[in-house]
Amino acid sequence: MGSTLKYLTGVSSLVLDPEKCTGCGVCMTVCPHKVFTRMEKKVTVTDRDLCMECSACVNNCAFGALTVDRGVGCAAALINSMINGGEPSCDCSGGPDKASCC
Amino acid sequence: MAELKFRNDLIGGSAGIPGGPPRECCPGSAGKKPDFVIGTIMTASGPVEKVSTRLSSSDYLGHIRCRTTAFRNNYTIPPGIYAAGQPGEDSDILVSSNYKLSFDALRKELEGLNVWILVLDTRGINVWCAAGKGTFGTEELLRRISSTGIEHIVSHRRLIVPQLGAPGVSAYKVKRASGFTVCFGPVRARDLKEFIARGYRATDMMRTVSFPIYDRLVLTPMEIVPAMKNYPVYVLIVLVISGLHPDGILFRDAIAGGIPLLLLGLVAILAGAFITPLLLPYIPSRSFAVKGWIAGIFFVFPLVRFTWPDGGQDPILLGFSCLFFPMVSSYVALQFTGSTTFTGMSGVKKELRTAVPVYIVSGVISLVLLIIHKIAGWGPL
């Protein structure tokens, strides 16, 4: 038990710009997968392969030091958008008011 | 504990602020109080409903229905302010979503606490998913702060937002626009009490998302149900193909030839939708498509020879079964990427780039094998 589940390696689009990082550490607080650690006065990415691209860090970095391709990591949503066009979304069961799924 | 009082000096000034939870969602619930409401507290911004911290049997029944059916698409509560215990002007404000399953997960952990709960309108979606979509987000939070007049109810300017709301809620933007400081709470509501007791500090464990077997298990019904949606169509196709004969459709052939295929189809779906999620960490490979394929092989292969009355003598039919059914498991397992706590879009895209062509090619080969088997079975015409 307790084994950390990891997804594919070398795919995460997370980028941290050390020039812009002030070391405030908010990314370390919001990251649900311990992707970041503090190195001296800055934050670094320890294990990019743990990143699930949820964009919590990007959304909370006041200095614009982080970027990631944000989107739904759901095969059904991506296949739907391949077939029907449009952005992948979680709205499997119809219109925007019927948003369901995850 | 300090006696909690309201700032009566603010009441006069806030007469025009609409009080109580706005009722724009939830048709059918208007006028009728939900059964988790156990009273009302008068505040500077109007009456606030007080909620029970215990779940009733109807709550649990609702949770089971959410986990298994489309019932969850409308399992909502009205957004707005609620109270747990006897909160006052110094009490914490916990922010939550209006998916009742999430709201219940929160309120059942609040026994003994005096807190306000600010429920955002996430259209009945849980905090994490809604944060990903932006409905549990900065804008909705700011809108809800002003529409509820919560700043007149408390004397402080702090909000505890669940950590998994961070993809939607930007703490620095909320601070800038409203003056409220967002403090990100633990991932799981059950850690809230300890988080507060530690002076609003979370341990590493509280900040990390895991995906234990129980969490995976409760998700499997909603993997199986959608996968089974196409099963009746599959049944029809299999029976027609199995019974097809140059002279017409033979009922006996349809049953004799069809049942093994129907059984293997069912096993393949369960391998992908139930076994793969359940045994996720123990099945080799990181790719969900490969995991599902392995699970499919594991369950389908031993069954293939037993399902036909003649012991599966036909190599073409065996070839078809060994190719087609594990692919079904793989496809179904790949859908689980949408339910996990650790898969990202780039990874799923990468999987699909390989998996989709493989599915198409093996689907075509399967079909050809089935046709050859069928024609060979008719003998010389």
Short mmCIF file of C-alpha atoms in Angstrom, two decimals:
data_model
loop_
_atom_site.label_atom_id
_atom_site.label_comp_id
_atom_site.label_asym_id
_atom_site.label_seq_id
_atom_site.Cartn_x
_atom_site.Cartn_y
_atom_site.Cartn_z
CA MET A 1 0.00 0.00 0.00
CA GLY A 2 0.92 3.64 -0.19
CA SER A 3 2.85 3.19 -3.41
CA THR A 4 2.92 6.39 -5.43
CA LEU A 5 1.13 5.92 -8.70
CA LYS A 6 3.01 7.46 -11.59
CA TYR A 7 1.85 8.08 -15.10
CA LEU A 8 3.93 8.24 -18.29
CA THR A 9 7.40 9.73 -18.03
CA GLY A 10 8.68 12.71 -19.96
CA VAL A 11 5.30 14.08 -21.02
CA SER A 12 4.41 16.87 -18.58
CA SER A 13 4.45 20.32 -20.12
CA LEU A 14 5.26 22.06 -16.82
CA VAL A 15 7.92 24.77 -17.12
CA LEU A 16 9.37 26.79 -14.25
CA ASP A 17 11.23 29.97 -15.10
CA PRO A 18 13.88 30.39 -12.38
CA GLU A 19 14.38 34.03 -13.40
CA LYS A 20 10.83 34.91 -12.40
CA CYS A 21 10.64 32.68 -9.32
CA THR A 22 10.81 34.60 -6.07
CA GLY A 23 10.77 31.50 -3.89
CA CYS A 24 7.43 32.41 -2.28
CA GLY A 25 6.54 28.71 -2.23
CA VAL A 26 2.83 28.96 -3.02
CA CYS A 27 3.33 26.31 -5.73
CA MET A 28 4.65 23.93 -3.08
CA THR A 29 1.50 24.52 -1.05
CA VAL A 30 -1.01 23.92 -3.82
CA CYS A 31 0.71 21.07 -5.69
CA PRO A 32 -1.08 17.81 -4.88
CA HIS A 33 1.83 15.64 -6.04
CA LYS A 34 4.95 17.15 -4.42
CA VAL A 35 6.45 18.20 -7.72
CA PHE A 36 8.39 21.10 -6.19
CA THR A 37 11.07 21.55 -3.55
CA ARG A 38 12.87 24.58 -2.23
CA MET A 39 16.49 25.04 -3.24
CA GLU A 40 18.11 27.89 -1.36
CA LYS A 41 15.97 30.91 -2.17
CA LYS A 42 14.13 29.50 -5.18
CA VAL A 43 11.78 26.65 -5.94
CA THR A 44 12.79 23.87 -8.30
CA VAL A 45 10.95 21.05 -10.01
CA THR A 46 12.04 17.84 -8.30
CA ASP A 47 10.10 15.29 -10.29
CA ARG A 48 8.31 16.51 -13.39
CA ASP A 49 6.91 13.03 -14.04
CA LEU A 50 4.67 13.39 -10.98
CA CYS A 51 2.99 16.44 -12.52
CA MET A 52 -0.59 15.88 -13.74
CA GLU A 53 -0.87 19.34 -15.32
CA CYS A 54 -3.71 20.43 -13.02
CA SER A 55 -2.35 24.00 -13.20
CA ALA A 56 -2.93 24.79 -9.52
CA CYS A 57 0.62 26.17 -9.34
CA VAL A 58 0.30 28.23 -12.53
CA ASN A 59 -3.00 29.71 -11.37
CA ASN A 60 -1.49 30.77 -8.05
CA CYS A 61 1.93 32.02 -9.09
CA ALA A 62 1.68 35.80 -8.85
CA PHE A 63 4.97 36.21 -10.71
CA GLY A 64 4.14 34.26 -13.85
CA ALA A 65 7.04 31.89 -13.28
CA LEU A 66 5.09 28.77 -14.19
CA THR A 67 3.43 27.54 -17.36
CA VAL A 68 1.67 24.30 -18.26
CA ASP A 69 -0.66 23.06 -21.00
CA ARG A 70 -3.90 22.92 -19.17
CA GLY A 71 -6.56 20.43 -20.17
CA VAL A 72 -8.56 17.39 -19.24
CA GLY A 73 -6.54 14.21 -18.85
CA CYS A 74 -9.43 12.02 -19.87
CA ALA A 75 -9.35 9.64 -22.83
CA ALA A 76 -13.12 9.82 -23.36
CA ALA A 77 -13.00 13.62 -23.57
CA LEU A 78 -10.04 13.60 -25.96
CA ILE A 79 -11.57 10.92 -28.21
CA ASN A 80 -14.85 12.85 -28.26
CA SER A 81 -13.07 15.99 -29.37
CA MET A 82 -11.18 14.01 -32.06
CA ILE A 83 -14.46 12.71 -33.48
CA ASN A 84 -16.74 15.70 -32.98
CA GLY A 85 -14.17 18.50 -33.00
CA GLY A 86 -14.01 21.25 -30.41
CA GLU A 87 -12.12 21.49 -27.15
CA PRO A 88 -11.93 18.36 -25.02
CA SER A 89 -14.31 18.74 -22.12
CA CYS A 90 -15.77 16.65 -19.34
CA ASP A 91 -19.31 17.23 -20.52
CA CYS A 92 -19.85 13.64 -21.67
CA SER A 93 -23.58 13.67 -21.28
CA GLY A 94 -24.69 16.62 -23.31
CA GLY A 95 -24.91 20.38 -23.04
CA PRO A 96 -23.17 22.71 -20.61
CA ASP A 97 -26.01 22.53 -18.11
CA LYS A 98 -25.70 18.79 -17.99
CA ALA A 99 -22.00 18.85 -17.16
CA SER A 100 -21.33 15.56 -15.48
CA CYS A 101 -18.58 13.05 -15.58
CA CYS A 102 -15.69 13.74 -13.25
CA MET B 1 -14.03 28.90 23.83
CA ALA B 2 -14.94 32.53 23.40
CA GLU B 3 -18.58 33.40 23.30
CA LEU B 4 -19.31 34.15 19.68
CA LYS B 5 -21.34 37.23 18.98
CA PHE B 6 -22.49 39.01 15.91
CA ARG B 7 -21.48 42.50 15.03
CA ASN B 8 -24.82 44.09 15.61
CA ASP B 9 -23.35 47.45 14.75
CA LEU B 10 -23.22 46.27 11.14
CA ILE B 11 -26.80 45.15 10.88
CA GLY B 12 -28.19 48.59 10.22
CA GLY B 13 -25.72 49.24 7.48
CA SER B 14 -26.38 46.05 5.65
CA ALA B 15 -30.15 46.11 5.43
CA GLY B 16 -30.10 46.09 1.65
CA ILE B 17 -27.85 43.07 1.29
CA PRO B 18 -29.71 40.00 0.19
CA GLY B 19 -29.49 37.35 2.85
CA GLY B 20 -29.58 33.61 2.81
CA PRO B 21 -28.42 31.28 0.12
CA PRO B 22 -29.48 32.41 -3.34
CA ARG B 23 -31.75 29.87 -4.98
CA GLU B 24 -30.85 30.03 -8.62
CA CYS B 25 -29.94 26.40 -9.01
CA CYS B 26 -31.90 23.35 -7.96
CA PRO B 27 -35.37 23.38 -9.44
CA GLY B 28 -37.76 21.48 -7.24
CA SER B 29 -35.99 22.40 -4.04
CA ALA B 30 -37.54 25.87 -3.85
CA GLY B 31 -39.63 26.41 -0.76
CA LYS B 32 -38.68 23.08 0.77
CA LYS B 33 -35.79 22.98 3.20
CA PRO B 34 -33.27 20.21 2.54
CA ASP B 35 -33.31 17.67 5.37
CA PHE B 36 -29.72 18.43 6.40
CA VAL B 37 -30.86 21.92 7.51
CA ILE B 38 -31.48 21.83 11.25
CA GLY B 39 -32.13 25.47 12.02
CA THR B 40 -31.52 29.07 11.14
CA ILE B 41 -29.03 31.61 12.48
CA MET B 42 -29.79 35.32 12.14
CA THR B 43 -26.84 37.31 10.87
CA ALA B 44 -26.05 40.81 9.72
CA SER B 45 -26.67 39.62 6.18
CA GLY B 46 -29.91 37.82 6.90
CA PRO B 47 -30.83 34.32 8.00
CA VAL B 48 -28.29 31.54 7.44
CA GLU B 49 -29.25 27.89 7.43
CA LYS B 50 -27.56 25.72 9.98
CA VAL B 51 -26.57 22.26 8.77
CA SER B 52 -26.28 18.96 10.55
CA THR B 53 -22.81 17.43 10.84
CA ARG B 54 -24.26 13.94 10.78
CA LEU B 55 -25.28 12.17 7.63
CA SER B 56 -28.66 10.48 7.47
CA SER B 57 -29.54 7.22 5.75
CA SER B 58 -31.05 9.20 2.88
CA ASP B 59 -27.71 11.02 2.47
CA TYR B 60 -25.92 7.68 2.23
CA LEU B 61 -28.53 6.38 -0.20
CA GLY B 62 -27.97 9.48 -2.33
CA HIS B 63 -24.23 8.83 -2.26
CA ILE B 64 -24.71 5.27 -3.50
CA ARG B 65 -26.97 6.49 -6.31
CA CYS B 66 -24.34 9.12 -7.24
CA ARG B 67 -21.69 6.46 -7.49
CA THR B 68 -23.75 4.27 -9.77
CA THR B 69 -26.15 6.30 -11.90
CA ALA B 70 -26.84 9.61 -13.63
CA PHE B 71 -28.62 10.64 -10.41
CA ARG B 72 -25.39 12.50 -9.61
CA ASN B 73 -25.98 14.93 -12.48
CA ASN B 74 -28.56 16.74 -10.37
CA TYR B 75 -27.30 16.13 -6.85
CA THR B 76 -26.95 19.76 -5.86
CA ILE B 77 -27.61 22.13 -3.00
CA PRO B 78 -28.33 25.85 -3.30
CA PRO B 79 -25.11 27.92 -3.24
CA GLY B 80 -24.66 30.52 -0.49
CA ILE B 81 -23.71 30.60 3.19
CA TYR B 82 -24.39 27.82 5.65
CA ALA B 83 -23.43 27.42 9.29
CA ALA B 84 -22.10 24.43 11.20
CA GLY B 85 -22.21 24.62 15.00
CA GLN B 86 -22.67 28.14 16.39
CA PRO B 87 -20.34 30.31 14.32
CA GLY B 88 -19.77 33.98 15.04
CA GLU B 89 -17.79 36.90 13.71
CA ASP B 90 -14.40 35.30 14.35
CA SER B 91 -15.30 31.91 12.94
CA ASP B 92 -13.55 30.44 9.95
CA ILE B 93 -15.17 30.39 6.53
CA LEU B 94 -14.80 27.12 4.65
CA VAL B 95 -15.39 27.26 0.92
CA SER B 96 -17.03 24.30 -0.82
CA SER B 97 -18.85 23.26 -3.97
CA ASN B 98 -22.58 22.72 -4.42
CA TYR B 99 -22.24 19.05 -5.35
CA LYS B 100 -24.03 17.48 -2.41
CA LEU B 101 -21.62 14.55 -2.27
CA SER B 102 -18.74 17.01 -1.72
CA PHE B 103 -20.74 19.17 0.67
CA ASP B 104 -21.64 16.09 2.72
CA ALA B 105 -18.00 14.97 2.78
CA LEU B 106 -17.23 18.36 4.32
CA ARG B 107 -20.07 18.75 6.81
CA LYS B 108 -19.64 15.29 8.30
CA GLU B 109 -16.14 16.33 9.40
CA LEU B 110 -17.34 19.47 11.19
CA GLU B 111 -18.75 17.96 14.39
CA GLY B 112 -17.68 20.19 17.26
CA LEU B 113 -16.50 23.06 15.07
CA ASN B 114 -18.19 26.46 14.70
CA VAL B 115 -17.70 27.51 11.11
CA TRP B 116 -19.33 29.20 8.16
CA ILE B 117 -19.50 27.34 4.88
CA LEU B 118 -19.50 29.35 1.68
CA VAL B 119 -20.90 27.15 -1.07
CA LEU B 120 -20.03 28.13 -4.64
CA ASP B 121 -22.22 27.32 -7.61
CA THR B 122 -20.19 24.67 -9.40
CA ARG B 123 -23.25 23.25 -11.18
CA GLY B 124 -23.15 20.17 -9.05
CA ILE B 125 -19.53 19.28 -9.81
CA ASN B 126 -16.99 18.40 -7.12
CA VAL B 127 -14.33 20.89 -6.07
CA TRP B 128 -11.37 19.47 -7.98
CA CYS B 129 -13.10 18.92 -11.31
CA ALA B 130 -14.94 22.21 -11.04
CA ALA B 131 -11.64 23.96 -10.30
CA GLY B 132 -10.23 22.41 -13.46
CA LYS B 133 -13.16 23.81 -15.43
CA GLY B 134 -12.99 27.15 -13.62
CA THR B 135 -16.50 26.99 -12.15
CA PHE B 136 -14.95 26.59 -8.72
CA GLY B 137 -12.84 29.62 -9.42
CA THR B 138 -11.75 33.14 -8.60
CA GLU B 139 -14.68 34.80 -10.36
CA GLU B 140 -17.38 32.66 -8.79
CA LEU B 141 -15.76 33.05 -5.36
CA LEU B 142 -15.70 36.85 -5.69
CA ARG B 143 -19.29 36.86 -6.95
CA ARG B 144 -20.41 34.68 -4.04
CA ILE B 145 -18.53 36.80 -1.48
CA SER B 146 -20.42 39.90 -2.60
CA SER B 147 -23.82 38.28 -3.23
CA THR B 148 -23.92 36.70 0.22
CA GLY B 149 -22.62 39.75 2.09
CA ILE B 150 -20.35 37.47 4.08
CA GLU B 151 -18.02 40.35 4.88
CA HIS B 152 -20.75 41.70 7.18
CA ILE B 153 -21.07 38.41 9.00
CA VAL B 154 -17.41 38.03 9.96
CA SER B 155 -14.93 40.52 11.31
CA HIS B 156 -11.91 38.85 9.76
CA ARG B 157 -10.90 38.47 6.10
CA ARG B 158 -9.81 34.85 5.82
CA LEU B 159 -11.17 32.03 3.68
CA ILE B 160 -10.19 28.39 3.90
CA VAL B 161 -10.35 26.99 0.37
CA PRO B 162 -9.73 23.29 -0.20
CA GLN B 163 -6.29 22.79 -1.73
CA LEU B 164 -7.83 21.02 -4.72
CA GLY B 165 -9.67 24.26 -5.51
CA ALA B 166 -6.32 25.86 -6.41
CA PRO B 167 -6.52 25.13 -10.17
CA GLY B 168 -9.54 27.47 -10.19
CA VAL B 169 -9.03 29.82 -7.26
CA SER B 170 -6.11 32.18 -7.53
CA ALA B 171 -5.31 33.32 -4.00
CA TYR B 172 -3.47 36.49 -4.97
CA LYS B 173 -6.26 37.60 -7.31
CA VAL B 174 -8.92 37.02 -4.62
CA LYS B 175 -6.84 39.05 -2.16
CA ARG B 176 -6.41 41.87 -4.64
CA ALA B 177 -10.09 42.04 -5.59
CA SER B 178 -11.81 41.42 -2.25
CA GLY B 179 -9.30 41.81 0.56
CA PHE B 180 -9.92 38.22 1.63
CA THR B 181 -6.84 36.09 2.24
CA VAL B 182 -7.19 32.61 0.83
CA CYS B 183 -5.66 29.94 2.99
CA PHE B 184 -5.46 26.59 1.20
CA GLY B 185 -6.74 23.85 3.47
CA PRO B 186 -5.97 20.16 3.29
CA VAL B 187 -6.84 17.94 0.32
CA ARG B 188 -9.24 15.81 2.37
CA ALA B 189 -12.00 17.21 4.57
CA ARG B 190 -11.22 14.64 7.25
CA ASP B 191 -7.90 16.44 7.93
CA LEU B 192 -9.60 19.80 8.52
CA LYS B 193 -9.82 19.60 12.30
CA GLU B 194 -6.16 18.73 12.64
CA PHE B 195 -5.26 21.42 10.10
CA ILE B 196 -7.08 24.06 12.16
CA ALA B 197 -5.66 22.71 15.42
CA ARG B 198 -2.14 23.00 14.00
CA GLY B 199 -2.71 26.70 13.41
CA TYR B 200 -3.76 26.36 9.76
CA ARG B 201 -0.73 24.33 8.82
CA ALA B 202 -0.95 21.20 6.74
CA THR B 203 1.43 18.28 6.92
CA ASP B 204 2.91 16.88 3.70
CA MET B 205 0.42 14.03 3.90
CA MET B 206 -2.50 16.47 4.08
CA ARG B 207 -1.22 18.21 0.96
CA THR B 208 -0.74 15.10 -1.15
CA VAL B 209 -3.35 13.30 -3.20
CA SER B 210 -3.27 9.53 -3.02
CA PHE B 211 -5.42 6.99 -4.82
CA PRO B 212 -5.96 4.06 -2.46
CA ILE B 213 -7.90 0.93 -3.35
CA TYR B 214 -11.17 2.10 -1.77
CA ASP B 215 -11.10 5.34 -3.75
CA ARG B 216 -10.55 3.34 -6.92
CA LEU B 217 -13.21 0.79 -6.05
CA VAL B 218 -16.01 3.35 -5.58
CA LEU B 219 -15.29 4.73 -9.04
CA THR B 220 -15.64 1.40 -10.85
CA PRO B 221 -19.46 1.33 -11.14
CA MET B 222 -19.30 4.48 -13.25
CA GLU B 223 -16.69 2.77 -15.43
CA ILE B 224 -18.77 -0.38 -15.86
CA VAL B 225 -22.11 1.35 -16.51
CA PRO B 226 -20.96 3.46 -19.50
CA ALA B 227 -18.96 0.53 -20.90
CA MET B 228 -22.05 -1.68 -20.72
CA LYS B 229 -24.16 0.90 -22.52
CA ASN B 230 -23.11 -0.51 -25.90
CA TYR B 231 -23.36 -4.12 -24.80
CA PRO B 232 -26.96 -4.65 -26.08
CA VAL B 233 -25.82 -3.53 -29.54
CA TYR B 234 -22.92 -5.97 -29.29
CA VAL B 235 -25.34 -8.75 -28.28
CA LEU B 236 -27.50 -8.09 -31.31
CA ILE B 237 -24.56 -8.02 -33.74
CA VAL B 238 -23.05 -11.20 -32.27
CA LEU B 239 -26.33 -13.11 -32.42
CA VAL B 240 -27.02 -12.06 -35.99
CA ILE B 241 -23.49 -12.89 -37.18
CA SER B 242 -23.43 -16.19 -35.29
CA GLY B 243 -26.79 -17.25 -36.66
CA LEU B 244 -26.16 -16.03 -40.18
CA HIS B 245 -26.40 -18.76 -42.76
CA PRO B 246 -26.83 -18.71 -46.54
CA ASP B 247 -30.39 -19.94 -45.94
CA GLY B 248 -31.21 -17.30 -43.31
CA ILE B 249 -30.56 -16.82 -39.59
CA LEU B 250 -30.45 -20.06 -37.66
CA PHE B 251 -31.56 -19.59 -34.08
CA ARG B 252 -29.58 -22.59 -32.81
CA ASP B 253 -26.34 -21.32 -34.39
CA ALA B 254 -26.99 -17.85 -33.03
CA ILE B 255 -27.16 -19.19 -29.49
CA ALA B 256 -24.43 -21.84 -29.73
CA GLY B 257 -21.96 -19.63 -31.56
CA GLY B 258 -23.01 -16.42 -29.88
CA ILE B 259 -22.89 -17.23 -26.19
CA PRO B 260 -19.10 -17.75 -26.00
CA LEU B 261 -18.57 -14.40 -27.71
CA LEU B 262 -21.06 -12.66 -25.42
CA LEU B 263 -19.40 -14.15 -22.36
CA LEU B 264 -15.91 -13.15 -23.49
CA GLY B 265 -17.18 -9.65 -24.25
CA LEU B 266 -18.50 -9.34 -20.72
CA VAL B 267 -15.24 -10.61 -19.23
CA ALA B 268 -13.25 -8.20 -21.41
CA ILE B 269 -15.32 -5.22 -20.22
CA LEU B 270 -14.97 -6.21 -16.57
CA ALA B 271 -11.21 -6.69 -16.98
CA GLY B 272 -10.96 -3.12 -18.25
CA ALA B 273 -13.58 -1.37 -16.14
CA PHE B 274 -13.26 -3.21 -12.84
CA ILE B 275 -10.08 -5.29 -12.56
CA THR B 276 -7.74 -2.67 -14.04
CA PRO B 277 -8.85 0.19 -11.75
CA LEU B 278 -8.86 -2.10 -8.74
CA LEU B 279 -5.40 -3.57 -9.30
CA LEU B 280 -4.00 -0.41 -10.90
CA PRO B 281 -0.65 -0.24 -9.05
CA TYR B 282 0.00 -3.95 -9.45
CA ILE B 283 -0.53 -4.34 -13.20
CA PRO B 284 2.73 -3.74 -15.11
CA SER B 285 3.25 -0.67 -17.31
CA ARG B 286 2.34 2.97 -16.76
CA SER B 287 0.18 3.13 -19.84
CA PHE B 288 -3.49 2.53 -19.09
CA ALA B 289 -3.98 1.04 -22.56
CA VAL B 290 -1.26 -1.54 -21.86
CA LYS B 291 -2.54 -2.20 -18.32
CA GLY B 292 -6.00 -2.90 -19.68
CA TRP B 293 -4.61 -5.09 -22.44
CA ILE B 294 -2.63 -7.15 -19.92
CA ALA B 295 -5.69 -7.53 -17.68
CA GLY B 296 -7.71 -8.54 -20.75
CA ILE B 297 -5.20 -11.21 -21.77
CA PHE B 298 -5.03 -12.51 -18.23
CA PHE B 299 -8.77 -13.08 -18.02
CA VAL B 300 -9.71 -13.78 -21.63
CA PHE B 301 -6.97 -16.25 -22.63
CA PRO B 302 -7.72 -18.93 -20.00
CA LEU B 303 -11.42 -18.69 -20.84
CA VAL B 304 -11.16 -18.85 -24.60
CA ARG B 305 -10.78 -22.65 -24.83
CA PHE B 306 -13.50 -23.34 -22.28
CA THR B 307 -16.22 -21.18 -23.72
CA TRP B 308 -16.83 -23.18 -26.89
CA PRO B 309 -18.50 -26.59 -26.65
CA ASP B 310 -15.89 -28.09 -29.01
CA GLY B 311 -13.03 -26.74 -26.90
CA GLY B 312 -12.24 -23.95 -29.31
CA GLN B 313 -10.87 -26.03 -32.17
CA ASP B 314 -11.07 -23.33 -34.81
CA PRO B 315 -7.71 -21.47 -34.93
CA ILE B 316 -9.28 -18.52 -36.70
CA LEU B 317 -11.89 -18.07 -34.01
CA LEU B 318 -9.19 -18.43 -31.36
CA GLY B 319 -7.08 -15.85 -33.14
CA PHE B 320 -10.04 -13.50 -33.30
CA SER B 321 -10.80 -13.90 -29.59
CA CYS B 322 -7.21 -13.40 -28.49
CA LEU B 323 -6.88 -10.27 -30.60
CA PHE B 324 -10.27 -8.65 -30.17
CA PHE B 325 -11.18 -9.07 -26.51
CA PRO B 326 -7.96 -7.83 -24.85
CA MET B 327 -8.27 -4.77 -27.12
CA VAL B 328 -11.73 -4.16 -25.69
CA SER B 329 -10.27 -4.33 -22.18
CA SER B 330 -7.51 -1.94 -23.19
CA TYR B 331 -9.96 0.60 -24.63
CA VAL B 332 -12.21 0.43 -21.59
CA ALA B 333 -9.25 0.75 -19.19
CA LEU B 334 -8.01 3.80 -21.06
CA GLN B 335 -11.26 5.57 -20.16
CA PHE B 336 -10.28 5.34 -16.49
CA THR B 337 -7.66 8.07 -17.10
CA GLY B 338 -10.56 10.50 -16.70
CA SER B 339 -11.20 9.36 -13.13
CA THR B 340 -7.73 9.07 -11.65
CA THR B 341 -5.92 11.55 -9.45
CA PHE B 342 -2.60 11.50 -11.29
CA THR B 343 -3.01 11.38 -15.09
CA GLY B 344 -2.46 14.52 -17.14
CA MET B 345 -3.59 15.57 -20.58
CA SER B 346 -0.19 15.31 -22.30
CA GLY B 347 0.15 11.70 -21.15
CA VAL B 348 -3.33 10.71 -22.29
CA LYS B 349 -2.72 12.38 -25.66
CA LYS B 350 0.49 10.41 -26.03
CA GLU B 351 -1.31 7.17 -25.24
CA LEU B 352 -4.04 7.93 -27.75
CA ARG B 353 -1.56 8.64 -30.54
CA THR B 354 -0.46 4.99 -30.38
CA ALA B 355 -3.60 3.35 -29.06
CA VAL B 356 -6.17 4.67 -31.53
CA PRO B 357 -4.35 3.39 -34.67
CA VAL B 358 -3.74 0.05 -32.92
CA TYR B 359 -7.45 -0.22 -32.05
CA ILE B 360 -8.49 0.57 -35.60
CA VAL B 361 -6.06 -1.91 -37.20
CA SER B 362 -6.86 -4.73 -34.78
CA GLY B 363 -10.56 -4.00 -35.13
CA VAL B 364 -10.33 -4.42 -38.91
CA ILE B 365 -8.23 -7.60 -38.61
CA SER B 366 -10.72 -8.98 -36.08
CA LEU B 367 -13.57 -8.33 -38.45
CA VAL B 368 -11.76 -10.04 -41.34
CA LEU B 369 -11.01 -13.07 -39.13
CA LEU B 370 -14.64 -13.28 -38.12
CA ILE B 371 -15.79 -13.15 -41.74
CA ILE B 372 -13.28 -15.86 -42.74
CA HIS B 373 -14.46 -18.00 -39.84
CA LYS B 374 -18.05 -17.50 -40.85
CA ILE B 375 -17.58 -18.32 -44.52
CA ALA B 376 -15.35 -21.32 -43.73
CA GLY B 377 -18.03 -22.61 -41.38
CA TRP B 378 -20.62 -22.65 -44.16
CA GLY B 379 -18.47 -25.07 -46.15
CA PRO B 380 -18.57 -25.31 -49.96
CA LEU B 381 -21.70 -23.58 -51.24
#
